[in-house]
XYZ file of C-alpha atoms in Angstrom:
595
model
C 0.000 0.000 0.000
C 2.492 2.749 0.773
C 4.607 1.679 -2.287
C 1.206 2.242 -4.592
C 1.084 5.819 -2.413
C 4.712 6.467 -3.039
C 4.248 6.324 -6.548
C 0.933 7.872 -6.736
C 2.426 11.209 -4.887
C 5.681 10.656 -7.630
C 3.476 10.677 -10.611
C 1.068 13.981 -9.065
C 4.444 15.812 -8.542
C 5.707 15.073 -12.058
C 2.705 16.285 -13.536
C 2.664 19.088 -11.903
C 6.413 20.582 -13.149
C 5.424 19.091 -16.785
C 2.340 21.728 -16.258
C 4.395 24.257 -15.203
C 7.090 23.785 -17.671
C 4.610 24.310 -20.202
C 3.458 27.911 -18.346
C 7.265 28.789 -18.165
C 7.640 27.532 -21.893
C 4.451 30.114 -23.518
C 5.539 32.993 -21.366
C 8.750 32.605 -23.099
C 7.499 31.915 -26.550
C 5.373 34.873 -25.984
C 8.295 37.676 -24.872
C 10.600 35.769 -27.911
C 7.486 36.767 -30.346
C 7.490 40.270 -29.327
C 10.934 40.697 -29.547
C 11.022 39.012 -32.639
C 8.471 40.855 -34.372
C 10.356 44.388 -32.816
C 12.989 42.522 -33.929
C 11.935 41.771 -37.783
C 10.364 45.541 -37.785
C 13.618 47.292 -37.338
C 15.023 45.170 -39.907
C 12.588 45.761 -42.780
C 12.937 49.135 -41.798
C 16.994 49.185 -42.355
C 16.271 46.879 -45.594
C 14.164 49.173 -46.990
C 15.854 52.505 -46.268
C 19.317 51.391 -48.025
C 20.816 52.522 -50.491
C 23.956 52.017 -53.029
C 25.493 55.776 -52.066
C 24.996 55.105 -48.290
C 25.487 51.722 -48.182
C 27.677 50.122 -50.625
C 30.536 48.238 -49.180
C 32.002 47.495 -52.249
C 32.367 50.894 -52.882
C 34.992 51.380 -50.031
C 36.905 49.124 -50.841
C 40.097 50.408 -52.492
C 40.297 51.695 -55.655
C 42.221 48.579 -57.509
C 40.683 46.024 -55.937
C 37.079 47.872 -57.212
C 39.359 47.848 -60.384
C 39.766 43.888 -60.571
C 36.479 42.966 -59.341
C 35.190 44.705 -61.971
C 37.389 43.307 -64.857
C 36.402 39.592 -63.689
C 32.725 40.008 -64.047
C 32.293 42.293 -66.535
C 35.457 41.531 -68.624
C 35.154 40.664 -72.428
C 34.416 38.225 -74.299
C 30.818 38.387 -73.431
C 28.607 35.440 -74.077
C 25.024 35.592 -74.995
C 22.728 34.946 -72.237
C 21.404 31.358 -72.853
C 24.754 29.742 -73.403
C 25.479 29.723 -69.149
C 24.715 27.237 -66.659
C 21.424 27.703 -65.539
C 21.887 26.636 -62.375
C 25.617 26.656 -60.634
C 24.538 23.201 -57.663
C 27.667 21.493 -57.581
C 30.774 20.843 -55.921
C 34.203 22.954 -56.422
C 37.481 22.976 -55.787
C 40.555 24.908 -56.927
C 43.797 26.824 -55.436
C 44.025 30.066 -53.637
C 46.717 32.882 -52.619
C 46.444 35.236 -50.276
C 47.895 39.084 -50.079
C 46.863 42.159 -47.648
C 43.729 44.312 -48.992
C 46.056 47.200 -48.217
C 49.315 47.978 -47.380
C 48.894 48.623 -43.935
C 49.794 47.487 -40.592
C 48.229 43.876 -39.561
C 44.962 45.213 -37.642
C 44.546 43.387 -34.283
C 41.665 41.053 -34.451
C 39.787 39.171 -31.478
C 42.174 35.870 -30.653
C 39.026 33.704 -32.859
C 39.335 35.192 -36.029
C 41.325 32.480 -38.390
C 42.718 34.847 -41.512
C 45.022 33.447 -44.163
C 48.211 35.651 -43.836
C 49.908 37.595 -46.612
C 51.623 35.353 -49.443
C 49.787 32.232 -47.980
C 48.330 29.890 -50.328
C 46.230 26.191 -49.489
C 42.695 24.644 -50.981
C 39.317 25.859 -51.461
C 36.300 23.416 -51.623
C 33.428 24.889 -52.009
C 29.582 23.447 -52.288
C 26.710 25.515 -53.753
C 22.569 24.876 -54.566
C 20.268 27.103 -55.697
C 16.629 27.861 -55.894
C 14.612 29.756 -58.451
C 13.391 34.293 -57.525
C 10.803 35.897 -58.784
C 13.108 37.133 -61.665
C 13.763 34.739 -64.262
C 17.626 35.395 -64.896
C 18.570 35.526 -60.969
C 18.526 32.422 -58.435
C 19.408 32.666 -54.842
C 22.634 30.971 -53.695
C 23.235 29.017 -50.607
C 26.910 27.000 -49.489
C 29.533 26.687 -48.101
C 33.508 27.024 -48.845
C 36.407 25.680 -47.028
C 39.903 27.366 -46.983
C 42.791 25.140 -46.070
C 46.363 26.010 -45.983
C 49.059 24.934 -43.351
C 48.092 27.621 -40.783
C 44.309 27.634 -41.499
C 41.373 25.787 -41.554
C 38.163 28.336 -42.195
C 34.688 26.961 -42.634
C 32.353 30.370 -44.245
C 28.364 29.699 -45.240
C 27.730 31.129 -48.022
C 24.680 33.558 -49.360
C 23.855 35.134 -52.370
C 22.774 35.675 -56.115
C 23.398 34.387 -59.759
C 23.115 36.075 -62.498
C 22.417 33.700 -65.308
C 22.282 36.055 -67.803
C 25.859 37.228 -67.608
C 27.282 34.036 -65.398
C 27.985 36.533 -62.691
C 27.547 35.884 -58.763
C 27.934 37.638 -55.715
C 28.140 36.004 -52.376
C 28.693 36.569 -48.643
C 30.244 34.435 -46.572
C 30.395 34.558 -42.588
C 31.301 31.758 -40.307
C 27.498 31.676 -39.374
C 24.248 32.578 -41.590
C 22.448 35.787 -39.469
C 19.296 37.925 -40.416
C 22.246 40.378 -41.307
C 24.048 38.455 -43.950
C 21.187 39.194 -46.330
C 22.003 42.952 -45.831
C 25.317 42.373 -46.318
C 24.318 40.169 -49.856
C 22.871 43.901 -50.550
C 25.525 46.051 -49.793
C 28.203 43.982 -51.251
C 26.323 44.362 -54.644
C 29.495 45.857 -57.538
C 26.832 48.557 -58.854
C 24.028 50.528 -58.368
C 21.775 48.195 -60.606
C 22.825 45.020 -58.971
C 22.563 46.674 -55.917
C 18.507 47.457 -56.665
C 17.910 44.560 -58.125
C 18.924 42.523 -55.029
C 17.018 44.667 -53.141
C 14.094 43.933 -55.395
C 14.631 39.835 -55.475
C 15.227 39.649 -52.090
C 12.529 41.311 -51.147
C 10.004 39.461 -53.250
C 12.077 36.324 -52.012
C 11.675 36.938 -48.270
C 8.006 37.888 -48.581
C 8.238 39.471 -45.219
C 9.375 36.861 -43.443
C 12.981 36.566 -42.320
C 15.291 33.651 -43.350
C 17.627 33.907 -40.152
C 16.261 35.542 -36.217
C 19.795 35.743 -35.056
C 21.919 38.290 -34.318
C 25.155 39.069 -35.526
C 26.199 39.683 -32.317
C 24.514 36.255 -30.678
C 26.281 34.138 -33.807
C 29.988 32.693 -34.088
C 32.566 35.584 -34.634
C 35.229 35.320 -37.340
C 36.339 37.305 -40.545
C 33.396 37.807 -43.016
C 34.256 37.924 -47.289
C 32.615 38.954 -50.103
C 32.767 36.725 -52.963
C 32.639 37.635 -56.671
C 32.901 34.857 -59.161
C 31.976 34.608 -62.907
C 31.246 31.182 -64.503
C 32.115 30.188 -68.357
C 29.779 29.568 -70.308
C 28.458 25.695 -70.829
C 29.770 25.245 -74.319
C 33.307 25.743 -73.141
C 32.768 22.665 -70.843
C 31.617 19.378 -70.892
C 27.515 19.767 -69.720
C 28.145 17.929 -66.235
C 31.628 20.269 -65.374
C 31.930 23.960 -63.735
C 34.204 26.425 -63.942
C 34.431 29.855 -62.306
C 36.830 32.994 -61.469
C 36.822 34.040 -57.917
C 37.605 36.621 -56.280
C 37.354 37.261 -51.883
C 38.087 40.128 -49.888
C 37.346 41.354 -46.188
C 37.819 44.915 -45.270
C 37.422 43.199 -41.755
C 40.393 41.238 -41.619
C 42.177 43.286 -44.830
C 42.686 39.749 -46.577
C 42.012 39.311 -50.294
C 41.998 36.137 -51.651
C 41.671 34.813 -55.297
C 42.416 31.647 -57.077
C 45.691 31.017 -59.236
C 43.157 28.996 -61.790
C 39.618 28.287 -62.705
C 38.186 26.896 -59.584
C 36.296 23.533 -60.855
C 33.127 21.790 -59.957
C 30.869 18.943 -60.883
C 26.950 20.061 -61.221
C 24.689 18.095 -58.278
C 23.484 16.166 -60.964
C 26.925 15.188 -62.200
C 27.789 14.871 -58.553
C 25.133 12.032 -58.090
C 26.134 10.236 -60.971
C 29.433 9.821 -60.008
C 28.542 8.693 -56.352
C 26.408 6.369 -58.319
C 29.256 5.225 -60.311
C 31.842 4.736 -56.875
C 28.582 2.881 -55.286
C 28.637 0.510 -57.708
C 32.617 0.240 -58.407
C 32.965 -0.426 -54.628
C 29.931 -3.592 -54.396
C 31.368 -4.984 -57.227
C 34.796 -4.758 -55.096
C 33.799 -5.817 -51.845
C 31.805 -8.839 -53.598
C 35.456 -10.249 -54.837
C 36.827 -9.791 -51.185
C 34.347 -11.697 -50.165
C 34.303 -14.393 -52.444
C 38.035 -14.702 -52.316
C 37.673 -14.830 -48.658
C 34.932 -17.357 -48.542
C 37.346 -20.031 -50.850
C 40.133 -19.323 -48.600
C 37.852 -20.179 -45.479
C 36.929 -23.070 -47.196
C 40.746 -24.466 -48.656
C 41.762 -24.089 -44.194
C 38.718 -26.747 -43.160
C 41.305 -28.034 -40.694
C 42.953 -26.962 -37.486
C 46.508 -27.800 -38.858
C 45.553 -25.732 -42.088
C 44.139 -22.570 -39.962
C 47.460 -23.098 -37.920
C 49.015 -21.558 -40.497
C 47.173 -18.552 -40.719
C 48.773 -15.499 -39.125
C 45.797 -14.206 -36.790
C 47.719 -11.046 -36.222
C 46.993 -10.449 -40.165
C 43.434 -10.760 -39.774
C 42.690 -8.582 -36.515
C 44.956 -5.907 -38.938
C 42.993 -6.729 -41.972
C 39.400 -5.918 -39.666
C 41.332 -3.126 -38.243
C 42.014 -1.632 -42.061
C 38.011 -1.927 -42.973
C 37.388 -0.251 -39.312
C 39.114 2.467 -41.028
C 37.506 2.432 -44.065
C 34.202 2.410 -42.265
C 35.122 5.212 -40.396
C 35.983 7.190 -43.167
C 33.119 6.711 -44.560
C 31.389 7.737 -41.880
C 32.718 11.113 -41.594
C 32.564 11.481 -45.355
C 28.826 11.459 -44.414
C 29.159 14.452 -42.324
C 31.396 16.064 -44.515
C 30.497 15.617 -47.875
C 26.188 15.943 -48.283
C 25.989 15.412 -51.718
C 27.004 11.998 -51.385
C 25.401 11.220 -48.021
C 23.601 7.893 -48.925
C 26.370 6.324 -51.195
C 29.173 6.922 -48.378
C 26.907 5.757 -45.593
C 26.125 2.564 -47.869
C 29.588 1.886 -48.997
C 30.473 2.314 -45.028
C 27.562 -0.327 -43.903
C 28.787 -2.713 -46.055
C 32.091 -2.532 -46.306
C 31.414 -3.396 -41.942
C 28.778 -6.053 -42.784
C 31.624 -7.755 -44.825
C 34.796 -7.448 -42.184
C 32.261 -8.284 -39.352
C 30.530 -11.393 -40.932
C 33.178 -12.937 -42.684
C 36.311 -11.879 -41.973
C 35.558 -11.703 -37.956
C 34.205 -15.143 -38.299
C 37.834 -16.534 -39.896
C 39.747 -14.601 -37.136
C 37.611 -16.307 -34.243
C 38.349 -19.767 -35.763
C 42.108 -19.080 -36.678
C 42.841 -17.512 -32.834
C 40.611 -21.015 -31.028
C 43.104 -23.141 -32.851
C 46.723 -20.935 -32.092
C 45.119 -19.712 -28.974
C 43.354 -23.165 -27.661
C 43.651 -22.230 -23.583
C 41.991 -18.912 -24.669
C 39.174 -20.299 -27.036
C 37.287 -21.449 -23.821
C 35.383 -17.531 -23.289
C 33.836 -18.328 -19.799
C 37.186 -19.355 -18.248
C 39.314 -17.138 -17.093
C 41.903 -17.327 -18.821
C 39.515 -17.317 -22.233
C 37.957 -13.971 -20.958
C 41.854 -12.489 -20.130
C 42.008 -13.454 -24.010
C 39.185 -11.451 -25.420
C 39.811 -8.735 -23.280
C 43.509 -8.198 -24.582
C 42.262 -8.896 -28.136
C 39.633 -6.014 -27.603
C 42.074 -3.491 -26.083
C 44.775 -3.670 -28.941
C 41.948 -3.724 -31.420
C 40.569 -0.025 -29.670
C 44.150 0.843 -29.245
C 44.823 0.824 -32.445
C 41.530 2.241 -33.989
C 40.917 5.139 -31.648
C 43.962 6.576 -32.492
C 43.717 5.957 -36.089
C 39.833 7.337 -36.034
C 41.559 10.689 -35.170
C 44.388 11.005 -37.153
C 41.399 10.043 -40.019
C 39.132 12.781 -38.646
C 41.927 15.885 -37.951
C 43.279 14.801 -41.963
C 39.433 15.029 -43.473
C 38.840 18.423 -41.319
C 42.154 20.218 -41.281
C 44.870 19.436 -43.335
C 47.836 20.656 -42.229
C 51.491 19.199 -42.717
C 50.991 17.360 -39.422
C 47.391 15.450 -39.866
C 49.265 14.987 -43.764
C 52.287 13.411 -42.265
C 50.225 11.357 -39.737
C 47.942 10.424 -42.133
C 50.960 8.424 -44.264
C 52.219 7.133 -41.106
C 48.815 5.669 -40.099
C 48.850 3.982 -43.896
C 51.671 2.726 -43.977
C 50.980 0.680 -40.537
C 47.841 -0.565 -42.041
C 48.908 -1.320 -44.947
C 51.562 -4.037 -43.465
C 49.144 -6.251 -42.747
C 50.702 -9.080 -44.489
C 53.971 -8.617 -42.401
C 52.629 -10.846 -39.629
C 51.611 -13.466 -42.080
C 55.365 -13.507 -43.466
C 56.953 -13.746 -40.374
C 54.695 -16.905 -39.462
C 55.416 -18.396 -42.744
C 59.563 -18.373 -42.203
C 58.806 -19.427 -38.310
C 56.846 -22.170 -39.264
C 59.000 -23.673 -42.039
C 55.646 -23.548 -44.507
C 53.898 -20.725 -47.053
C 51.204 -23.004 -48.893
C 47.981 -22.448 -46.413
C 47.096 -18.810 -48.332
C 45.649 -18.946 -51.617
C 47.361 -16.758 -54.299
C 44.620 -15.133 -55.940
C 43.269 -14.734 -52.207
C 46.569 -12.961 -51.353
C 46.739 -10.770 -54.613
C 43.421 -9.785 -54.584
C 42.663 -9.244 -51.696
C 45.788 -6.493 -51.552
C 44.184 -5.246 -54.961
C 40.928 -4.622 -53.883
C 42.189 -2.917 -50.171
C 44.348 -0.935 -52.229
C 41.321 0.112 -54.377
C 40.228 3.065 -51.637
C 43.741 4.530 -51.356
C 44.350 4.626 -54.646
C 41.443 6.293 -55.832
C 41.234 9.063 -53.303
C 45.250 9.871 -53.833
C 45.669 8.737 -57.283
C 42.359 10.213 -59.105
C 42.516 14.004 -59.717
C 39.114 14.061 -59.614
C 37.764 11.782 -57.416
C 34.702 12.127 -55.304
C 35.804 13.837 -51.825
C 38.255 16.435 -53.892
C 41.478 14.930 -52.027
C 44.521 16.529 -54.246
C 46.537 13.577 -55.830
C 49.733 12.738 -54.261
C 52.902 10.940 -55.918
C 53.184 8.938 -52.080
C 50.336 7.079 -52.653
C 52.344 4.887 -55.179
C 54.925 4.012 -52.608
C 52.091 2.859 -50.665
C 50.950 0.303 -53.150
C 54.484 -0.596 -54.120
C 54.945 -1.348 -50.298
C 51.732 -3.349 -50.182
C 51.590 -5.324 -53.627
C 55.373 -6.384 -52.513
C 54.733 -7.785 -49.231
C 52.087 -9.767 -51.708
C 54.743 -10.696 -53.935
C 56.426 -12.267 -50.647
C 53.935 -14.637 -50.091
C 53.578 -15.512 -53.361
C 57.214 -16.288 -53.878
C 56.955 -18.145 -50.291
C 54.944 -20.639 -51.798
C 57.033 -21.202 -54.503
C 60.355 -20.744 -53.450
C 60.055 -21.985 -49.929
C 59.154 -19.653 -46.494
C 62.669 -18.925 -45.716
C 63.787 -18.395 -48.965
C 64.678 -14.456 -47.841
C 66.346 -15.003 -45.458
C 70.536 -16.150 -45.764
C 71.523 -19.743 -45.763
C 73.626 -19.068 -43.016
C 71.009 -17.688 -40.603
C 67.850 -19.973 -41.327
C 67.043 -22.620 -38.513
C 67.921 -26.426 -39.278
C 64.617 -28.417 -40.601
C 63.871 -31.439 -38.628
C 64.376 -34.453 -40.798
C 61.027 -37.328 -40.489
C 62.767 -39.608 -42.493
C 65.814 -40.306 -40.335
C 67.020 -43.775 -40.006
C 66.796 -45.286 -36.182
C 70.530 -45.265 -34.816
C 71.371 -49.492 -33.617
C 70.781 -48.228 -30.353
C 67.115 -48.056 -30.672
C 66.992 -51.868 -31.991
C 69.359 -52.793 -28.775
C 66.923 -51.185 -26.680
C 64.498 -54.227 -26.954
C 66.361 -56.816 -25.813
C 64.886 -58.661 -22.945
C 61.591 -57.634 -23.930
C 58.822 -60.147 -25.167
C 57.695 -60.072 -28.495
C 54.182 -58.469 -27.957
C 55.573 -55.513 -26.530
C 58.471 -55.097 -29.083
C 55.733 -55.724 -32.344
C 53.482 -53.185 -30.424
C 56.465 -50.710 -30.294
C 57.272 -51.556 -33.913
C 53.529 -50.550 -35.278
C 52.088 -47.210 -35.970
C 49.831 -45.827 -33.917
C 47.497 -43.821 -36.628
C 46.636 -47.456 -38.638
C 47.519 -50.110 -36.671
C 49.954 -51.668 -38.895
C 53.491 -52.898 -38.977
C 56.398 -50.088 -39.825
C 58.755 -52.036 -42.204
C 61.471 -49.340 -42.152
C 62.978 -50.106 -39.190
C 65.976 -51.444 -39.923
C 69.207 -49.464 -40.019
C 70.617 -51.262 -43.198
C 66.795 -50.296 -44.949
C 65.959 -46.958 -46.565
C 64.171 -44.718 -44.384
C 61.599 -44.032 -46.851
C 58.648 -45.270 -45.060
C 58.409 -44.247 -41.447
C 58.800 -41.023 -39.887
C 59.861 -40.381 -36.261
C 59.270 -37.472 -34.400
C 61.158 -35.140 -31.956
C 59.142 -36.884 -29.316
C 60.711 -40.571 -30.603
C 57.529 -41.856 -32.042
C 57.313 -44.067 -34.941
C 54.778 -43.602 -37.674
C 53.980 -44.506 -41.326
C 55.204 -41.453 -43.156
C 51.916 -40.968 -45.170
C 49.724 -41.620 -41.560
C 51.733 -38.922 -40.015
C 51.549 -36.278 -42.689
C 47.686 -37.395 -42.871
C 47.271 -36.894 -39.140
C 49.034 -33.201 -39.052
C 46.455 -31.879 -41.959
C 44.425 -31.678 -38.843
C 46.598 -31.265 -35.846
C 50.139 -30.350 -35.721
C 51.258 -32.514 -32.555
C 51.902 -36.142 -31.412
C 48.977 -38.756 -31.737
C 50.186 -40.209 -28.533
C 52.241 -37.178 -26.348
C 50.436 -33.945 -27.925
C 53.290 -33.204 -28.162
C 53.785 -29.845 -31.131
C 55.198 -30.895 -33.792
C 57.387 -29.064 -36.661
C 56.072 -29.077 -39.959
C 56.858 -31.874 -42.652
């Protein structure tokens, strides 16, 4: 009864603060729509009341910098009017250098304000959409552009308007979008015409409704740019490609920036098509892994067969498509235009590693591991636990080096980056080194080995190799050490199987074979003197079939038996049978080397 109270009085009480949350919550919605509409009122009033003479921004800006603004938009040869891009939704990327708007003294700025300094250069990646005005020849711009450089990693949105009729377009970029930055569109406007006619669009655009509440003093702080591009016309480039002339400047921070080329972009719907196209190249890539895995899952049925398997390969191997994953992942966050096909690629390329090639590792590390495969002992949980922390302290690390790379890429996250690929990339290493310990290289399948190198390699090479390939990474002439590194630790195993495990390694320095097929010294026939006959036939029989072992005598070739370090006689061909499946003694357990 008092527990039924208890809860009772707990329920009443809860009700009664959701109740009064709610009171608290309209009282505030109600003083945030006064001040908005106050708010919105001022701000139609300050819209309204501008004007290009009072207002202009471009127009104090310094004379030659008016002077080359104005020769990259309105510069011959002009172009008739239907011959541009009618819409400019894609993704770009080009080169930049940066110089001081004027030559004056460095300004101090608040310690937040990231500005490219003077003679700096670095990236620019830039993603735009737009959407259709009340005027047939404008549309209004929305984006984004990155600057990176050694030093600087700046992240602007991006408002403004296209001019389709003359390929022209004006944009303002702040580190956050306020209900200012469509004022700023305004005054940033190269003319007294453009600077009306913005008025006009926007103003039909808006429809008296704001885009943006916030302040500019309640949003993130940082150097502010206005952005003049002009495109080239479509028949100077293939109907899917883009290609602009930018310019930047920002009185704020006296930084102008420009680009030592075109800038170039892919259209959205050009954009799509080629995520469509790395969707598909990547199935059709993880299908071979996994097919090549499956048959060499199935040619190691055996525990002496998945003896021979390095596990330390495979935990690097799920480690490498953790990575992949990952990046993936952030590509999601990163990249929008290709949200579904990296989130996809990402899902499988985990539903792969985790069914199959997890699987393989499990069985591989119960054989090599056998007083660890048992996980509710204690020494079987010890096991998983240390398998688990070198697989997190390995991919943790990894997952930021992968994430400071994709969102800043300075010389360091660069040179951590090759580091963390070469590691990864020496996944076959391990494998190797088991190969000359054990004596043996002919458990791996070649065309597993080679292609499953080629198809790991596929993601490096494509994003380091391809100039223009989907996430705008500039090509680097590194990436083909990387895949000389990788496809010769390949070329290792391969020639391991052919030319023996240890063939690397100096005559002088590799570890004596045990010989089988040793004849029995006379002191092992002496030994059975005084012993009956039953127990010296039993002695004289193999243990796997049951059956005398001729090749006993000293004078005889030692052709058919085969004794082991442990002094236990076998048929050759029982004994080689018998370690297919277990590499030790039939009769000690003892371990035993390989034939």
């Amino acid at each position: 009864m008092s527990r039924i109270l208890t809860f009772c009085c707990a329920l009443l009480l809860l009700l009664w603060f959701v109740l009064q949350g709610t009171s608290w919550f309209g009282e505030h919605d109600d003083k945030d729509n006064s001040e908005r509409w106050r708010f919105e009122k001022d701000w139609w009033h300050r819209f309204h009341s501008m004007s290009f003479a009072r207002n202009s921004s471009f127009a104090a800006l310094p004379r030659h910098i008016r002077t080359s603004i104005e020769s990259l938009l309105y510069s011959p040869p002009h172009s008739p009017p239907d011959e541009f891009h009618h819409t400019i939704d894609g993704m770009y990327q080009g080169n930049w250098h940066a110089a001081a708007l004027q030559p004056i003294a460095n300004r101090t700025l608040p310690a937040d304000y990231e500005r490219p300094s003077n003679g700096s250069a670095g990236r620019l990646e830039m993603s735009l959409t737009s959407t259709e005005s009340a005027e047939a020849w404008v549309r209004l711009v929305s984006g984004y552009v990155q600057l990176q450089s050694a030093d600087v990693s700046i992240v602007l949105g991006l408002q403004g308007l296209y001019w389709r009729s003359n390929g022209t377009a004006v944009l303002y970029g702040v580190p956050e979008i306020t209900a200012q930055t469509t004022v700023d569109v305004v005054r940033a406007m190269p003319s007294k015409q453009a600077f009306d006619h913005a008025k006009k669009v926007y103003d039909e655009a808006l429809g008296g409704h704001l885009l943006s509440y916030t302040l500019p003093e309640d949003a993130y702080q940082g150097c502010s740019y206005q952005m003049y591009m002009r495109f080239d016309p479509s028949r100077e480039s293939s109907p899917i490609e883009l290609q602009t002339r930018l310019a930047m400047v920002s009185p704020q921070c006296n930084v102008r920036l420009s680009t030592d080329q075109k800038a170039t972009g892919v259209t959205a719907s050009g954009y799509r098509l080629k995520s469509s196209h790395y969707f598909r190249t990547v199935l059709a890539l993880l299908l071979v892994q996994t097919i090549l895995l499956v048959h060499q899952m199935r040619s190691t049925p055996t525990h002496a067969a998945m003896s021979m398997v390095s596990y330390p390969t495979l935990i690097m191997q799920i480690v490498l498509d953790s990575y992949v994953f990952v990046v993936h992942l952030i590509g999601c966050m990163t990249y929008g235009g290709i949200y579904l096909a990296f989130a996809v690629v990402g899902m499988l390329v985990y539903m792969v590693s985790m069914a199959f090639q997890m699987k393989y590792l499990i069985a591989v590390w119960h054989v090599q591991c056998p007083e660890s495969a048992d996980a509710l002992s204690s020494s079987g949980r010890r096991g998983l636990l240390g398998i688990y922390l070198r697989f997190y302290a390995v991919l943790i690390p990894g997952v930021y080096i992968i994430y400071a790379f994709i969102d800043h890429r300075s010389r360091l996250s660069q040179w951590l980056m090759g580091i963390l690929l070469a590691a990864v990339y020496s996944y076959w290493i391990p494998q190797i080194w088991h190969n000359a310990r054990r004596g043996i290289a002919r458990r791996l399948r070649p065309d597993y080995v080679i292609g499953t190198s080629a198809v790991r390699l596929a993601f490096p090479a494509y994003f380091f190799a391809c100039p223009k390939n989907i996430a705008f990474i500039q090509p680097t002439w590194l990436i083909w050490i990387l895949i000389t590194y990788s496809l010769g630790q390949a070329a290792v195993l391969v020639l391991q199987r052919v030319l023996g495990a240890r063939f690397f390694i100096p005559q002088s320095m590799r570890p004596d074979d045990y010989d089988y097929c040793a004849a029995l010294p006379p002191a092992d026939e002496e030994s059975s003197i005084g012993l009956d006959q039953s127990t010296v036939r039993h002695s004289r029989e193999c243990p796997i079939c049951m059956t005398p072992v001729h090749s006993l005598q000293p004078a005889e070739p030692a052709s058919e038996h085969a004794v082991t370090p442990c002094n236990h006689i076998f048929h050759k061909q029982c004994l080689v049978q018998w370690m297919e499946i277990k590499l030790e003694c039939p009769i000690c357990r003892a371990s035993l080397p390989p034939v």
